[in-house]
XYZ file of C-alpha atoms in Angstrom:
507
model
C 0.000 0.000 0.000
C 1.334 3.413 -0.939
C 2.230 5.558 2.085
C 0.253 8.787 2.315
C 2.669 11.681 2.035
C 2.179 13.991 5.030
C 5.566 15.635 4.729
C 5.911 19.232 5.829
C 7.172 20.423 2.441
C 4.382 18.783 0.446
C 1.718 20.014 2.855
C 3.020 23.593 2.976
C 2.836 23.845 -0.794
C -0.526 22.101 -1.100
C -2.113 25.392 -2.133
C 0.878 26.291 -4.283
C 0.696 29.788 -5.800
C 1.530 30.669 -9.371
C 4.980 29.190 -9.925
C 6.222 32.497 -11.305
C 5.230 34.382 -8.165
C 8.266 35.797 -6.328
C 9.320 33.772 -3.296
C 12.523 35.598 -2.338
C 13.735 39.152 -2.793
C 17.514 39.141 -2.385
C 20.236 41.807 -2.116
C 21.216 43.689 -5.270
C 17.686 43.441 -6.637
C 17.750 39.731 -7.423
C 14.545 37.716 -7.118
C 13.763 34.002 -7.035
C 10.326 32.626 -7.852
C 8.527 29.647 -6.404
C 9.505 27.807 -9.607
C 13.169 28.659 -8.953
C 12.819 27.383 -5.402
C 11.331 24.070 -6.600
C 14.122 23.528 -9.122
C 16.899 24.438 -6.690
C 15.558 22.348 -3.811
C 15.075 19.413 -6.213
C 18.740 19.603 -7.200
C 19.779 19.856 -3.572
C 17.594 16.879 -2.633
C 19.119 14.838 -5.479
C 22.551 15.810 -4.206
C 21.709 14.596 -0.723
C 20.610 11.257 -2.138
C 23.741 10.972 -4.277
C 26.010 11.347 -1.243
C 24.062 8.663 0.597
C 21.596 10.582 2.790
C 18.490 8.476 3.377
C 15.119 9.094 5.077
C 15.539 9.611 8.813
C 19.227 10.517 8.557
C 20.251 13.635 10.412
C 21.813 16.358 8.280
C 23.641 19.158 10.096
C 24.004 22.626 8.604
C 26.332 25.277 10.002
C 26.103 27.814 7.228
C 25.706 31.544 6.788
C 22.291 32.945 5.953
C 21.337 33.130 2.301
C 18.984 31.693 -0.293
C 20.982 28.469 -0.634
C 20.972 27.946 3.144
C 17.183 28.233 3.107
C 16.884 25.924 0.095
C 19.119 23.387 1.799
C 16.648 23.183 4.687
C 13.775 22.656 2.267
C 15.777 20.049 0.323
C 16.267 18.059 3.521
C 12.495 18.019 3.968
C 12.023 16.833 0.380
C 14.641 14.100 0.809
C 13.100 12.855 4.058
C 16.143 13.828 6.108
C 16.020 15.328 9.613
C 17.354 18.880 9.517
C 19.778 19.961 12.254
C 20.609 23.694 12.098
C 23.646 24.921 14.027
C 24.595 28.475 14.886
C 27.547 29.563 12.683
C 28.979 31.322 15.743
C 29.516 28.038 17.602
C 33.155 27.229 18.213
C 34.520 23.855 17.044
C 34.426 22.631 20.656
C 30.733 23.526 20.909
C 29.937 22.041 17.519
C 31.644 18.778 18.402
C 29.025 18.088 21.085
C 26.148 18.380 18.620
C 27.841 16.205 16.014
C 28.588 13.479 18.541
C 25.109 13.607 20.030
C 23.074 13.716 16.810
C 25.409 11.570 14.683
C 24.484 13.192 11.354
C 25.335 11.348 8.166
C 26.195 14.646 6.483
C 27.505 18.012 7.670
C 27.318 21.059 5.428
C 29.304 24.031 6.689
C 30.599 27.423 5.667
C 33.868 26.972 3.706
C 35.886 28.693 6.421
C 34.872 26.035 8.941
C 35.951 22.997 6.950
C 39.439 22.548 8.401
C 38.238 22.937 11.998
C 35.350 20.495 11.490
C 37.274 17.838 9.591
C 38.562 16.040 12.741
C 35.143 16.389 14.425
C 32.838 15.014 11.748
C 32.652 11.579 13.371
C 32.309 9.687 10.079
C 29.849 12.135 8.511
C 30.370 13.432 4.991
C 31.605 17.021 5.196
C 30.690 19.485 2.458
C 30.654 23.261 2.145
C 28.082 25.863 1.165
C 28.622 29.628 0.953
C 26.133 32.505 0.625
C 27.626 33.456 -2.754
C 26.508 30.167 -4.308
C 29.839 28.362 -4.115
C 31.056 25.344 -2.162
C 31.664 21.636 -2.621
C 27.949 20.858 -2.221
C 27.105 23.260 -5.055
C 29.737 21.545 -7.201
C 27.852 18.270 -6.730
C 24.370 19.580 -7.532
C 25.034 22.224 -10.177
C 24.244 20.052 -13.216
C 21.590 17.842 -11.655
C 18.029 17.700 -13.045
C 15.599 20.154 -11.511
C 12.924 17.657 -10.540
C 12.620 15.285 -7.593
C 10.008 12.868 -6.287
C 9.580 13.976 -2.693
C 10.089 11.220 -0.130
C 6.770 10.419 1.587
C 6.778 11.054 5.326
C 4.194 10.279 7.980
C 2.912 13.101 10.174
C 4.715 11.830 13.283
C 8.088 11.315 11.594
C 10.838 13.798 12.359
C 11.403 16.891 10.255
C 14.056 18.558 12.408
C 16.047 18.451 15.610
C 16.737 21.794 17.246
C 18.979 21.987 20.262
C 17.855 24.059 23.216
C 19.979 26.928 24.449
C 21.501 24.816 27.210
C 21.355 27.424 29.980
C 21.172 24.668 32.605
C 23.685 22.069 31.485
C 24.136 20.469 28.093
C 21.774 21.375 25.284
C 19.014 18.879 24.516
C 17.860 18.000 21.022
C 14.149 18.735 20.629
C 12.632 16.329 18.082
C 10.091 18.134 15.904
C 7.769 16.179 13.639
C 6.168 17.013 10.303
C 2.855 17.593 12.136
C 4.432 19.800 14.803
C 5.784 22.249 12.257
C 2.851 22.110 9.853
C 0.198 22.721 12.507
C 2.033 25.814 13.690
C 2.552 27.224 10.190
C -1.113 26.846 9.290
C -2.288 28.322 12.588
C -0.008 31.361 12.292
C -0.896 31.914 8.647
C -4.550 32.203 9.613
C -4.102 34.051 12.930
C -1.812 36.681 11.456
C -3.743 36.908 8.157
C -0.887 36.090 5.773
C -1.889 35.788 2.108
C -0.210 35.663 -1.301
C -0.125 39.471 -1.207
C 2.265 39.596 1.739
C 5.981 40.309 1.701
C 7.810 39.501 4.949
C 10.936 41.447 5.859
C 13.190 38.623 7.109
C 16.249 39.743 9.094
C 16.294 36.849 11.593
C 18.812 33.976 11.741
C 17.959 30.714 9.971
C 19.326 28.418 12.679
C 16.602 29.276 15.202
C 12.918 28.350 15.339
C 11.874 31.988 14.902
C 13.467 32.675 11.530
C 13.452 29.115 10.237
C 9.995 27.863 11.179
C 7.815 30.743 12.405
C 8.822 32.948 9.487
C 9.699 30.623 6.609
C 7.076 27.934 7.096
C 4.300 30.474 7.600
C 5.254 32.305 4.403
C 5.323 29.037 2.443
C 1.921 28.061 3.804
C 0.532 31.406 2.638
C 2.256 31.378 -0.754
C 3.729 34.764 0.179
C 7.190 36.271 -0.371
C 10.168 37.219 1.792
C 12.831 39.892 1.595
C 15.794 37.835 2.797
C 18.367 40.052 4.502
C 21.636 38.542 5.787
C 21.229 40.267 9.158
C 19.486 43.139 10.915
C 21.053 46.327 9.581
C 19.154 49.583 10.035
C 20.070 50.999 6.633
C 18.938 47.794 4.922
C 15.758 47.685 6.998
C 14.730 51.224 6.136
C 15.578 50.649 2.473
C 13.316 47.587 2.335
C 10.430 48.624 4.587
C 8.514 50.349 1.734
C 8.477 47.026 -0.136
C 7.271 44.915 2.799
C 3.937 44.301 4.463
C 5.128 42.526 7.628
C 8.185 42.026 9.804
C 9.024 39.479 12.479
C 11.706 40.444 14.950
C 13.127 40.252 18.441
C 12.713 43.149 20.907
C 16.190 44.460 20.064
C 15.004 45.129 16.503
C 12.320 47.447 17.804
C 14.461 49.307 20.316
C 17.007 49.970 17.560
C 14.288 51.156 15.203
C 12.974 53.506 17.882
C 16.462 54.940 18.378
C 16.579 55.905 14.678
C 15.027 59.210 13.599
C 13.930 57.644 10.295
C 11.206 55.647 12.019
C 7.806 57.239 11.587
C 4.426 56.750 10.019
C 5.698 57.591 6.540
C 8.572 55.078 6.651
C 6.214 52.173 7.350
C 3.200 53.253 5.345
C 2.999 49.905 3.507
C 3.273 47.743 6.611
C 0.299 45.912 8.136
C 1.994 43.841 10.875
C 4.968 43.870 13.216
C 5.535 40.717 15.302
C 7.919 40.347 18.252
C 9.129 37.227 20.027
C 12.060 35.136 21.339
C 12.418 37.457 24.346
C 10.039 39.652 26.381
C 9.072 42.963 24.800
C 9.108 45.774 27.342
C 5.708 47.471 27.709
C 7.520 50.782 27.283
C 8.862 49.670 23.907
C 5.360 48.600 22.874
C 3.888 51.970 23.846
C 6.710 54.004 22.294
C 6.413 52.133 18.977
C 2.644 52.663 18.926
C 3.008 56.371 19.622
C 5.651 56.853 16.914
C 4.177 54.688 14.167
C 0.535 54.004 14.942
C 1.319 50.251 14.939
C 0.793 48.052 17.980
C 3.470 45.350 17.918
C 1.954 41.872 18.086
C 3.840 39.927 20.765
C 3.714 36.148 20.786
C 5.208 33.318 22.851
C 6.937 30.121 21.860
C 9.717 27.666 22.657
C 12.091 25.421 20.764
C 10.097 22.397 21.950
C 6.692 23.747 20.962
C 7.104 26.363 18.246
C 4.506 29.056 18.909
C 2.201 28.608 21.906
C 0.267 31.855 22.244
C -0.251 35.138 20.425
C -1.841 38.484 20.980
C -4.828 38.899 18.674
C -4.639 40.312 15.170
C -7.965 42.017 15.785
C -8.480 43.318 19.291
C -6.183 44.637 21.984
C -2.515 43.738 21.738
C -1.856 44.183 25.415
C 1.599 45.482 26.469
C 3.374 43.008 28.727
C 1.085 40.119 27.716
C 1.603 37.388 25.163
C -2.038 36.815 24.343
C -4.086 33.658 24.039
C -3.247 30.017 23.222
C -3.185 29.126 19.537
C -6.069 27.041 18.168
C -5.861 23.397 19.289
C -3.373 24.320 22.038
C -4.595 23.500 25.559
C -2.849 25.563 28.225
C -2.984 25.654 32.019
C -1.120 27.194 34.967
C 0.019 24.686 37.592
C 1.946 24.512 40.843
C 5.535 23.667 39.840
C 5.993 20.721 42.202
C 2.593 19.085 42.582
C 1.144 19.908 39.190
C -2.102 21.066 40.825
C -3.932 23.639 38.737
C -3.381 27.129 40.140
C -6.344 29.317 41.149
C -7.515 31.997 38.720
C -4.928 34.736 38.494
C -2.351 32.672 40.361
C 1.261 32.251 39.299
C 2.530 28.834 38.290
C 4.248 26.824 35.608
C 2.837 27.079 32.100
C 1.893 23.631 30.807
C 0.386 22.756 27.441
C -0.465 20.043 24.997
C -1.366 20.179 21.333
C -0.199 19.275 17.830
C 2.700 21.728 18.100
C 4.361 19.979 21.059
C 7.553 18.136 20.221
C 8.028 14.369 20.274
C 10.673 14.387 22.977
C 14.394 14.885 23.507
C 16.765 13.093 21.178
C 18.095 9.896 22.764
C 17.140 11.059 26.261
C 14.120 9.139 27.491
C 14.624 10.259 31.094
C 14.525 13.975 30.288
C 11.587 13.385 27.974
C 9.623 11.654 30.744
C 10.391 14.410 33.229
C 9.219 17.079 30.770
C 5.668 15.701 30.534
C 2.852 15.154 33.018
C 1.044 11.816 33.004
C -1.849 13.348 31.060
C 0.440 14.475 28.234
C 0.934 18.134 29.181
C 4.412 19.504 28.484
C 5.945 21.393 31.415
C 7.509 24.501 29.869
C 9.498 25.676 32.872
C 8.120 29.174 32.310
C 6.202 30.819 35.131
C 3.071 32.665 34.130
C -0.412 33.790 35.015
C -3.661 34.438 33.170
C -5.407 37.729 33.862
C -9.142 38.275 34.204
C -9.480 38.875 30.456
C -7.715 35.633 29.556
C -4.384 37.150 28.478
C -1.323 35.084 29.332
C 1.578 36.812 31.095
C 5.123 35.486 31.568
C 6.586 36.049 35.017
C 9.928 34.306 34.435
C 11.587 30.934 34.228
C 11.063 28.463 37.049
C 14.829 28.159 37.363
C 14.993 31.954 37.789
C 12.608 31.932 40.749
C 14.229 33.623 43.755
C 13.548 32.135 47.190
C 14.493 34.780 49.717
C 13.903 34.181 53.404
C 11.481 31.399 52.526
C 9.364 33.632 50.261
C 8.986 33.084 46.514
C 9.973 36.155 44.517
C 9.036 36.116 40.841
C 11.575 38.189 38.892
C 9.027 39.385 36.358
C 6.944 41.066 39.048
C 9.916 42.986 40.402
C 11.250 43.823 36.935
C 7.927 45.323 35.871
C 8.029 47.724 38.817
C 11.661 48.673 38.182
C 11.025 49.175 34.468
C 8.143 51.510 35.342
C 10.605 53.967 36.944
C 11.038 56.949 34.650
C 14.846 56.757 34.477
C 15.044 53.011 33.795
C 15.348 51.486 30.328
C 15.275 47.822 31.375
C 16.207 45.509 34.217
C 16.922 41.914 35.153
C 16.232 40.523 38.620
C 18.218 37.542 39.892
C 18.835 35.705 43.134
C 22.382 35.324 44.398
C 23.634 33.486 47.509
C 22.915 35.331 50.757
C 24.158 34.098 54.180
C 20.917 34.919 56.009
C 18.185 34.786 53.386
C 19.399 31.928 51.200
C 19.099 34.166 48.161
C 19.242 37.930 47.993
C 17.059 39.681 45.448
C 19.389 41.613 43.170
C 18.405 44.028 40.406
C 20.691 44.701 37.456
C 19.518 47.898 35.776
C 20.156 49.728 32.521
C 19.290 53.437 32.693
C 17.986 55.662 29.956
C 20.577 58.001 28.408
C 21.213 60.975 30.660
C 19.412 59.500 33.670
C 20.743 60.383 37.114
C 19.099 57.669 39.234
C 21.259 55.831 41.765
C 20.733 52.810 44.019
C 19.248 54.827 46.876
C 16.778 56.556 44.549
C 15.679 53.264 43.022
C 15.176 51.561 46.381
C 13.255 54.524 47.761
C 10.844 54.411 44.833
C 10.470 50.636 44.973
C 9.636 50.613 48.700
C 6.337 52.217 47.756
C 5.594 49.569 45.123
C 6.874 46.242 46.439
C 6.401 44.099 49.517
C 9.467 44.126 51.720
C 10.517 40.559 50.858
C 10.431 41.406 47.129
C 12.510 44.558 47.509
C 15.993 44.180 45.981
C 18.759 43.995 48.522
C 21.054 45.587 45.965
C 20.597 47.519 42.731
C 23.550 47.605 40.347
C 23.766 49.615 37.154
C 25.274 48.410 33.877
C 25.544 49.758 30.338
C 23.756 46.737 28.868
C 22.435 43.324 29.841
C 24.132 40.189 28.478
C 21.980 38.551 25.799
C 22.156 35.514 23.571
C 21.811 35.583 19.787
C 18.009 35.837 19.970
C 17.980 38.693 22.457
C 17.188 36.755 25.627
C 18.813 38.077 28.784
C 21.368 35.570 30.059
C 20.516 35.482 33.740
C 22.930 32.619 34.344
C 25.736 34.995 33.343
C 24.431 37.636 35.736
C 24.151 35.149 38.602
C 27.751 34.107 38.067
C 28.927 37.723 37.824
C 27.289 38.782 41.089
C 27.351 35.525 43.029
C 29.772 36.882 45.653
C 27.875 40.128 46.266
C 26.518 39.155 49.702
C 29.416 37.001 50.856
C 30.316 39.289 53.748
C 26.764 40.160 54.819
C 25.634 39.268 58.350
C-alpha cells in the first residue's frame, strides 16, 4: 500500500501559488520565484541522495544565511532527512558536542569552517556551502536535473532536531515532527492573516525556530514572499520597509528602530503587521512604537520544543506586557511547579500545554523526555506565568529563575515590571544570588535611559512604595547593557555568576 505523504514540504505547498510568483527578494535586486525554489531544492535533494543521505538521517548545517541555506533546509524536507541547524557562531568545541550527540550522516558548513570540522565530523560526509553560491555541495548539484520525487513522510516522523539553548547544562535536542511544524505554520498563517499578497521582511537567523519555522514555514503556507536580509542592519531595513507588508523580529530590533530618527508613520506606510518574540518585549517599547508609528506590535510566545504557543490577537487589543491567548488546538494551564495542581484563577505557576505543536521528545534522552511531561500528556515549559481576568497570558519568568528569599517566593518578572516603570530606567533583570541569612538575595541589574541620574538609593526609595518588603531588591547595580544571547534573551545565568559573591560578607 502506498504511504500517504504527510511531509511538511508537500503540505506547505498544497495550495501552491503561481509558480512564477516571487518567493525571495535578495540583495542587489535579485529575485527568485517559487519555480526557482522548486528547481533548486530538487537539485539539492538529489545531491543529498547521491552522497548517501536516506530518510531519517540527520543532516547538520552550520552555514551563513542566504537563499541556498534556506533551500538546503527545504531540500532536507524533500529528501526525508532530519534537519539539524547549528549556529555559525559556535566554536569547534561547541559544535563537536552536537555532532557526537546527533550523529548526522552529512555536515554542510561554511567553507571557512571545513578545516576545523574535519577532525570532528565523526564519520559524517563534510561538504561546504557559501552565501555566494559556491562550495563543494554546489559543485555536486550544479548540473543535476531540476525535478525530484519527494520522499513520503508520515505526520509523526521527524522533520528537524533543534537543540535548546543549554542554559542549565548540556543542550538537549528537541525532536520536531512534520505535524508539529505544519500545525504551527497553518495556525499562524490564519491568525496573522498572511496571504499571497504579503511580503515579509526577514532579518532573523535561519538556525533558530523563529526565523526558520515561524517565518519561513508560515510564508510558504501562505504562498507569500520574503525579503531575505543577511542580518538586521538599520540601513537595509529602512531601504526595504517600503516594499514589505510585515516584519518578524526580536525586541532588540524594535528598540534599535525607535532609536533611529527615520522611524515614523511615513517610513512604514505599507506595513500591516509587526511581530515580536524570542524574548520579552518591554511594555515601554510597545507603547513608544505605537506612539511613533501608529502600529501596535503583536507579541507572541513560543519555545524550541513547541514552536509558537500563544499570540496576541490580530484584531483586538494587543496588550503590552502580555503574550495573548493560546493558539487554536493548544490547551494551556497554569500549575503549581511541584505538585502539578492547577493554580487558582490569576495565580502564578508553571505554564503547561499540549497540542499538535508539542515536540516528540528529547533526542536519545528518554529520562529527560519523561520528566518534561505530566502523566496526562501536558508539556511542562518551565516558564512561570499567570492568566489575567481577560484571559491574556503573562510570563513572570523561568522556574529556574525563581528567587527564594527568606522562605518567600519572589518572581523576577513582578519585580522587573516595577523597576522598568521607573522613569529613568530602560530595562532591568532581577536575579537571586547566595545570601548568608536569606538563602538568596534579590538583586536588580539595571540599565538606565541616556542621561538618567538615578542611583541605588533613589531606586530603592521608589520601589519601597511599590513592592512588599521581601520582594525589595537587597542591591541595585547599574550596567551599560544586559548580556543577551543571539536571539535577544537576557542571560541570567551569566548575571548570577557575575554577582554571586555580592553578599558574601553580609551578616
